[in-house]
Coordinates of C-alpha atoms in Angstrom, one line a residue:
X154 CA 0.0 0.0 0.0
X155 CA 1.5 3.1 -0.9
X156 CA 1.8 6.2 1.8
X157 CA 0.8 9.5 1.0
X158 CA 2.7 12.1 0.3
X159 CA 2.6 15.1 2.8
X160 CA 0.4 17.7 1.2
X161 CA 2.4 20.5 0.0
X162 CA 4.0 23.2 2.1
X163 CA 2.4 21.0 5.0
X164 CA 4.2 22.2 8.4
X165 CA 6.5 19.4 10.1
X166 CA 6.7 18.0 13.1
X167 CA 10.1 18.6 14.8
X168 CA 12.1 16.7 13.3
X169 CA 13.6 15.4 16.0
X170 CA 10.6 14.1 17.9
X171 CA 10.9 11.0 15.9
X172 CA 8.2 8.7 14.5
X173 CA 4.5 7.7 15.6
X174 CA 3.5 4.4 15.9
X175 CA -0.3 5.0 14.3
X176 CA -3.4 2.1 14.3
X177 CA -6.5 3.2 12.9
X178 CA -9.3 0.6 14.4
X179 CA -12.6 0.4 12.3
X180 CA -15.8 -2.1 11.6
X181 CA -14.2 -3.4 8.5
X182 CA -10.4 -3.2 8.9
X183 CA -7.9 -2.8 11.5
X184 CA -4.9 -0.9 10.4
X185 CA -1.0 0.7 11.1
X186 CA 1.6 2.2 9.5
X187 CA 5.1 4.3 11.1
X188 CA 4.0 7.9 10.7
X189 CA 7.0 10.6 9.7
X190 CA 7.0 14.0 10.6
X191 CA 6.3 15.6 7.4
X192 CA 2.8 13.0 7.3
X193 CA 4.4 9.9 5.2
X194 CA 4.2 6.9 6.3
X195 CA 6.1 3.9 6.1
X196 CA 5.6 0.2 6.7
X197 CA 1.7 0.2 6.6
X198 CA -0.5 -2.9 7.0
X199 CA -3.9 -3.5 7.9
X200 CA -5.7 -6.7 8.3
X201 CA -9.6 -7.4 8.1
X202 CA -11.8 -6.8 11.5
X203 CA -12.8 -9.9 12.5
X204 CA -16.4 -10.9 12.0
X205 CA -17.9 -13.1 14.6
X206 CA -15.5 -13.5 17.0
X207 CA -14.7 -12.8 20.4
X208 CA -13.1 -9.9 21.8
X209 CA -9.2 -11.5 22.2
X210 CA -9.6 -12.5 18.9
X211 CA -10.5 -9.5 18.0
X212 CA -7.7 -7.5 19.5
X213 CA -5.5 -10.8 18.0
X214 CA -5.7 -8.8 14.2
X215 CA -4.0 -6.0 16.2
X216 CA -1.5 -7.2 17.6
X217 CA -0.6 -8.4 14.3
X218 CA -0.7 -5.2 12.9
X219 CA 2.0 -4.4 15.3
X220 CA 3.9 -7.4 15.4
X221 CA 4.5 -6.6 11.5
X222 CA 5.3 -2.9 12.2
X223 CA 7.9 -3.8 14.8
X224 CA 9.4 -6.0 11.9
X225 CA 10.4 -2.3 10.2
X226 CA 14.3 -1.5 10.8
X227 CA 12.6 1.9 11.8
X228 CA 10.8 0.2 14.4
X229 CA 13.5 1.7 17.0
X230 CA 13.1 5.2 16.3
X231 CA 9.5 5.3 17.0
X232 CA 8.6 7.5 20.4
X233 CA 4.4 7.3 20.8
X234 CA 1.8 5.7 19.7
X235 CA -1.7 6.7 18.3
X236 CA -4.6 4.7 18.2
X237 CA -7.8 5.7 16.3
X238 CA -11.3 3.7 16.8
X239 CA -14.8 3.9 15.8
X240 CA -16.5 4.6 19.1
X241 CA -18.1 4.9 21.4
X242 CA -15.0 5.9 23.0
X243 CA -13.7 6.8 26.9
X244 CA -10.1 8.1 26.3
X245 CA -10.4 8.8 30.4
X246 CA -10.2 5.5 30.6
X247 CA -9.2 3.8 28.1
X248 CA -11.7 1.8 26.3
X249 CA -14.1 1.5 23.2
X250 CA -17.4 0.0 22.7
X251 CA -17.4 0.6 19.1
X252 CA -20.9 0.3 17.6
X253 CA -19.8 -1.9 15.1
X254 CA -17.8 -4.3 16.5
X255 CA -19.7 -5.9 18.2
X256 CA -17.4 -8.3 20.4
X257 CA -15.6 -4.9 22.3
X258 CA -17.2 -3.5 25.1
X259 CA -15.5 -0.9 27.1
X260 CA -12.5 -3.2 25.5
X261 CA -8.9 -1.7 27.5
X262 CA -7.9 -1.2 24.1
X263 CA -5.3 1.6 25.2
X264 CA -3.7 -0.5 27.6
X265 CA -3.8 -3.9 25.6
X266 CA -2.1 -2.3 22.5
X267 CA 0.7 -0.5 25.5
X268 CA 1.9 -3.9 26.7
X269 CA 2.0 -5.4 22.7
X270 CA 4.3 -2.3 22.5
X271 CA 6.6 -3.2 25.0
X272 CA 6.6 -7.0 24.3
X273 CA 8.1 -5.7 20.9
X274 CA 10.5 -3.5 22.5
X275 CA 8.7 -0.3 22.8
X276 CA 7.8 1.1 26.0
X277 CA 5.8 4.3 24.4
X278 CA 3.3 7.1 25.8
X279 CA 0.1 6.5 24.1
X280 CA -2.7 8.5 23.1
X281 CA -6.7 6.9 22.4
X282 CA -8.9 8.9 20.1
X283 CA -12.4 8.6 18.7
X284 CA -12.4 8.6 14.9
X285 CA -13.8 12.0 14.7
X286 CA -11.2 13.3 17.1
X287 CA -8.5 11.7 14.6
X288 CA -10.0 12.6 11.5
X289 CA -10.4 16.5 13.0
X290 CA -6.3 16.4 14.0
X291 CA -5.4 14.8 10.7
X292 CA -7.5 17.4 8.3
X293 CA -6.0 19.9 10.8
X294 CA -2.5 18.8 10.2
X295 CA -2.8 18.3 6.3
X296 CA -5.7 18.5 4.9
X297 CA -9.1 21.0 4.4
X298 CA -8.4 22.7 8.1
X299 CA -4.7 23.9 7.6
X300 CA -4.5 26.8 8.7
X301 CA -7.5 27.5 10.9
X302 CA -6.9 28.1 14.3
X303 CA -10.6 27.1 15.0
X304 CA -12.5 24.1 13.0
X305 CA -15.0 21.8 13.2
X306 CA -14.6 18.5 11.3
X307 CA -17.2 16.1 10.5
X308 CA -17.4 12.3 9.5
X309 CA -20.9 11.6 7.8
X310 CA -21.7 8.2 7.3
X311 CA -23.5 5.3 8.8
X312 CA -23.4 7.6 11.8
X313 CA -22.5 12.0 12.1
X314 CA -19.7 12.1 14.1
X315 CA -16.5 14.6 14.3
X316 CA -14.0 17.0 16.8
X317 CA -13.0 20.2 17.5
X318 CA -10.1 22.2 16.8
X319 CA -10.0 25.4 19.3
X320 CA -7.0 28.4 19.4
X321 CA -5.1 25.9 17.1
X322 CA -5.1 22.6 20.0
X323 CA -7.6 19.4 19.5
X324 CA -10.2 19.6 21.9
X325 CA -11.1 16.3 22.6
X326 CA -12.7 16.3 26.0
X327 CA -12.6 15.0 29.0
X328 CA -13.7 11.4 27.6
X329 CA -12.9 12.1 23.9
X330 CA -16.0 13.0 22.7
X331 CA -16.2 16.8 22.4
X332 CA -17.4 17.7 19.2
X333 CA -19.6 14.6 18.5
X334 CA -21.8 16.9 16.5
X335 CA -24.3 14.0 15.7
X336 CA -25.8 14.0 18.7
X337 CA -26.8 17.7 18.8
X338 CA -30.9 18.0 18.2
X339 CA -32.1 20.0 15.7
X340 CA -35.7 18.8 15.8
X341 CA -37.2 19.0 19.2
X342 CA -40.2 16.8 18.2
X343 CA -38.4 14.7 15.7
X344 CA -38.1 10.8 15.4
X345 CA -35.8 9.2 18.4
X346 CA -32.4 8.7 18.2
X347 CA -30.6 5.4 18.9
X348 CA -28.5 7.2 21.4
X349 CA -32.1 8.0 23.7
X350 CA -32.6 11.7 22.5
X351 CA -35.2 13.3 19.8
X352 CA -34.3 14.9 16.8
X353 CA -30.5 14.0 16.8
X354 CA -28.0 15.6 13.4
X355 CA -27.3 12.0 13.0
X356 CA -31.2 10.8 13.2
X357 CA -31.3 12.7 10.1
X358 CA -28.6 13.9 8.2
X359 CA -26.5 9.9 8.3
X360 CA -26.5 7.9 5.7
X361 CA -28.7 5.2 7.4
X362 CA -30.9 8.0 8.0
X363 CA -31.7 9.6 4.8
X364 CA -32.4 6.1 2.9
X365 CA -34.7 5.2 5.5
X366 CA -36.3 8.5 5.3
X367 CA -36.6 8.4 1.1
X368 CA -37.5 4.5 1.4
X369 CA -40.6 5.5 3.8
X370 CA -41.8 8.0 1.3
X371 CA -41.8 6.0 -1.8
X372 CA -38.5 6.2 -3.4
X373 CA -37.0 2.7 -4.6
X374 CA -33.9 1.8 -7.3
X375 CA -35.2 2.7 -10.9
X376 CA -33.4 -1.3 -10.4
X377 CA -35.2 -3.0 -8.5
X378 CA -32.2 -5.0 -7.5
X379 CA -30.3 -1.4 -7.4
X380 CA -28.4 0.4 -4.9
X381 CA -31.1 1.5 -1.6
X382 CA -28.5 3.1 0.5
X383 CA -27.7 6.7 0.6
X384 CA -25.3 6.0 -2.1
X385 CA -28.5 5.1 -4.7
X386 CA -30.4 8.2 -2.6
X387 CA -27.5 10.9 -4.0
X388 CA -27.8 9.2 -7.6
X389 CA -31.5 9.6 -7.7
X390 CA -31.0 12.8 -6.4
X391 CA -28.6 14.2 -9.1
X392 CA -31.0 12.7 -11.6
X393 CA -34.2 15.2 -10.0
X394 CA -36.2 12.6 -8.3
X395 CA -38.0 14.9 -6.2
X396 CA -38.2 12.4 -2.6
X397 CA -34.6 11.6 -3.4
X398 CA -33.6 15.5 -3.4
X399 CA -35.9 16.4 -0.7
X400 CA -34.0 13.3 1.7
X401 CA -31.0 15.3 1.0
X402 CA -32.5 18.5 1.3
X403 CA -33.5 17.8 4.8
X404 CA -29.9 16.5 5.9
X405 CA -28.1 19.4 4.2
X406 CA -30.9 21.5 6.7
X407 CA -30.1 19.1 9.8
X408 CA -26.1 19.6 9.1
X409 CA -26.6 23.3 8.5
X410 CA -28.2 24.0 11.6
X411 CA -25.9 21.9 13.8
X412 CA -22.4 23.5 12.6
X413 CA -24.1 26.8 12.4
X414 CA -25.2 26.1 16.5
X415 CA -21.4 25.0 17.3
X416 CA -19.8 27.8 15.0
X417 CA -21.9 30.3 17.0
X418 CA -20.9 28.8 20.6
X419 CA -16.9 28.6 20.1
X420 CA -16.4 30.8 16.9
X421 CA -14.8 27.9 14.3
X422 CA -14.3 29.5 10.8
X423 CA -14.8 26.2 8.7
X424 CA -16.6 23.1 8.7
X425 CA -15.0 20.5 7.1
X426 CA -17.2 17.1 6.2
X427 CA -15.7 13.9 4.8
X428 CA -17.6 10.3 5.1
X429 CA -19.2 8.1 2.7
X430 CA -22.2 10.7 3.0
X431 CA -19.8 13.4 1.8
X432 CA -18.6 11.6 -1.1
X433 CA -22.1 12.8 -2.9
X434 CA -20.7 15.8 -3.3
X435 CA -22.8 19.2 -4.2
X436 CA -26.0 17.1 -3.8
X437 CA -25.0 17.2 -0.3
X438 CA -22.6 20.7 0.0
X439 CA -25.0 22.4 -2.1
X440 CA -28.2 22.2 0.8
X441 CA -26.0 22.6 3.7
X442 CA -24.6 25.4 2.4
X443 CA -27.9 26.9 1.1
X444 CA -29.4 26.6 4.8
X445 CA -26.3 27.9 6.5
X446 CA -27.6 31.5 5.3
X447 CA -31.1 31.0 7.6
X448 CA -28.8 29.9 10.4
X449 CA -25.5 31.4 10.6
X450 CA -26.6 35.2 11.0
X451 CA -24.5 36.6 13.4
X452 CA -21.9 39.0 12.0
X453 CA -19.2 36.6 13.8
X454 CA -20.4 33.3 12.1
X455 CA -21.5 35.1 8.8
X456 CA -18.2 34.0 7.2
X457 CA -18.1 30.7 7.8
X458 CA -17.2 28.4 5.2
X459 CA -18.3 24.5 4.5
X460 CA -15.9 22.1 2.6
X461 CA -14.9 18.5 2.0
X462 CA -12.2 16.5 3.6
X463 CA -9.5 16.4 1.7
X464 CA -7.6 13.2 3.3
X465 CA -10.0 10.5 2.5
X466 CA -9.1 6.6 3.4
X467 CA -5.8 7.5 5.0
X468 CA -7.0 10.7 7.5
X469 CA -7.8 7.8 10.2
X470 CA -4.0 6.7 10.4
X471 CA -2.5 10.2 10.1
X472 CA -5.1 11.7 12.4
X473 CA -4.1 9.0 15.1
X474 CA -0.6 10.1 15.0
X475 CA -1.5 14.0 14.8
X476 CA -3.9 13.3 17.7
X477 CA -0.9 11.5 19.6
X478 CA 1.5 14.1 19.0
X479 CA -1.1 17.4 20.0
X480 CA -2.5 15.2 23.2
X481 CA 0.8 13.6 25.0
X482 CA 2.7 16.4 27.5
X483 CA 4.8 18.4 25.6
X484 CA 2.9 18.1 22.6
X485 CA 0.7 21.6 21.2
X486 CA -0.5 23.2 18.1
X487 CA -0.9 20.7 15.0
X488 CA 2.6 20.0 14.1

């Protein structure tokens, strides 16, 4: 698998402080690579998340992961570790219950991965971060958020999650989850939301969400054998099917609201949304940023801008190191 080049005129990490051991932990795949300080990265792997099985065997995929990166001859000049995960996450504490694994609940993820570490050698501090968290420090460090000392950045996929970027430091919280914009209601008499609340970003604006919603109102595949997720929703959409327009109509609303609410209580500058959601391009951008206007009216928020993530697959292991690097002592502004 090839690394990424660091995006032009990126800024660098000292380059003394060495490299970052990063693992990005999702639903589908478990990965790692050795991150450098200008944002390449070396020695990547991933392996498939285990379907099925039990949490040990579970965490068995990552310790493979970095078994094979402590196999790297620069193995010895790595000095932290990040570790990205679908959440829910408890960085306080250490664990994930990841809504889609299943098998991991309030797993010690943090310390399991420490003491693989040191059985290969490497004794390092060790940050946890949500994927939101990661994505925000990664799109922060190199991607759509350079350069703004105050950002909000958004995954929007099965679920709405994302993180905060405030006076140029990730704000994660005190349990990682600051910023989880998902969870915010903008409809105080709308639907429930798996998480107990009414009305919830992600109730709406997710990709779960808006094929149920055009489903329910009579949009199906021209095929009937066609795409019905969001995915098919967006297509539909950019052909004029009116349901399939209004579905995404009402999300870009949903999102609008929400980062114009978060904009308005901490002053971020930019919204940034990536996810498989975000992938539908101006179908999407196009209503968010339409509604932003009805909500963002205050001279202070009037400016603010909406764009798309600009790292894609490999923001979740370059936001784990960024995240590890701005979070351990001694670490501060995106590098």
């Amino acid at each position: 698998m090839p690394a990424p080049q660091a995006a032009a005129g990126a800024a660098a990490f000292d380059p003394a402080a060495g490299l970052t051991v990063a693992v990005d932990i999702g639903g589908t795949k478990i990965a790692g690579a050795l991150v450098h300080p200008d944002g390449t990265m070396t020695a990547t792997t991933r392996r498939p998340t285990p379907r099925g099985a039990d949490g040990d065997a579970v965490f068995a995929a990552v310790a493979e992961v970095v078994a094979e990166l402590a196999c790297s001859p620069l193995w010895p000049s790595a000095v932290r570790c990040g570790i990205g995960s679908a959440g829910p996450v408890d960085t306080s504490r250490g664990t994930v219950s990841p809504v889609n694994i299943g098998a991991w609940r309030e797993f010690p993820i943090q310390a399991r991965v420490e003491a693989e570490l040191a059985r290969h050698g490497a004794a390092l501090p060790t940050v946890l971060a949500g994927d939101g968290v990661a994505m925000t420090a990664a799109e922060h460090w190199l991607g759509a958020a350079r350069g703004h000392a105050n950002a909000l950045c958004m995954v929007v996929s099965t679920g709405v999650g994302g993180g905060l970027i405030l006076n140029n430091r990730l704000h994660p919280g005190p349990t990682g989850n600051a910023g989880h914009i998902g969870h915010i209601s903008v409809a105080f008499d709308g639907e429930p939301c798996v998480c107990g609340s009414r009305g919830c970003v992600e109730s709406i604006a997710s990709g779960t969400a808006i094929a149920r919603w055009a489903l329910a109102r009579g949009w199906t595949p021209a095929d009937p054998h066609g795409d019905a997720s969001a995915a098919g929703v967006a297509a539909a959409a950019e052909a004029g099917h009116p349901v399939a327009v209004a579905a995404f109509d009402r999300a870009g609303r949903a999102l609008a609201a929400a980062i114009a609410a978060t904009a308005t209580l901490v002053e971020t500058d930019i919204a940034v949304i990536g996810g498989g959601v975000a992938t539908s391009g101006d179908t999407l951008f196009a209503p968010i940023r339409a509604h932003l206007a009805d909500y963002a009216t205050l001279s202070f928020v009037s400016g603010l801008r909406v764009v798309p993530a600009a790292l894609g697959t490999h923001a979740g292991l370059i936001g784990a190191a960024a995240a590890a690097v701005m979070l351990l002592p001694g670490g501060g502004p995106t590098p």
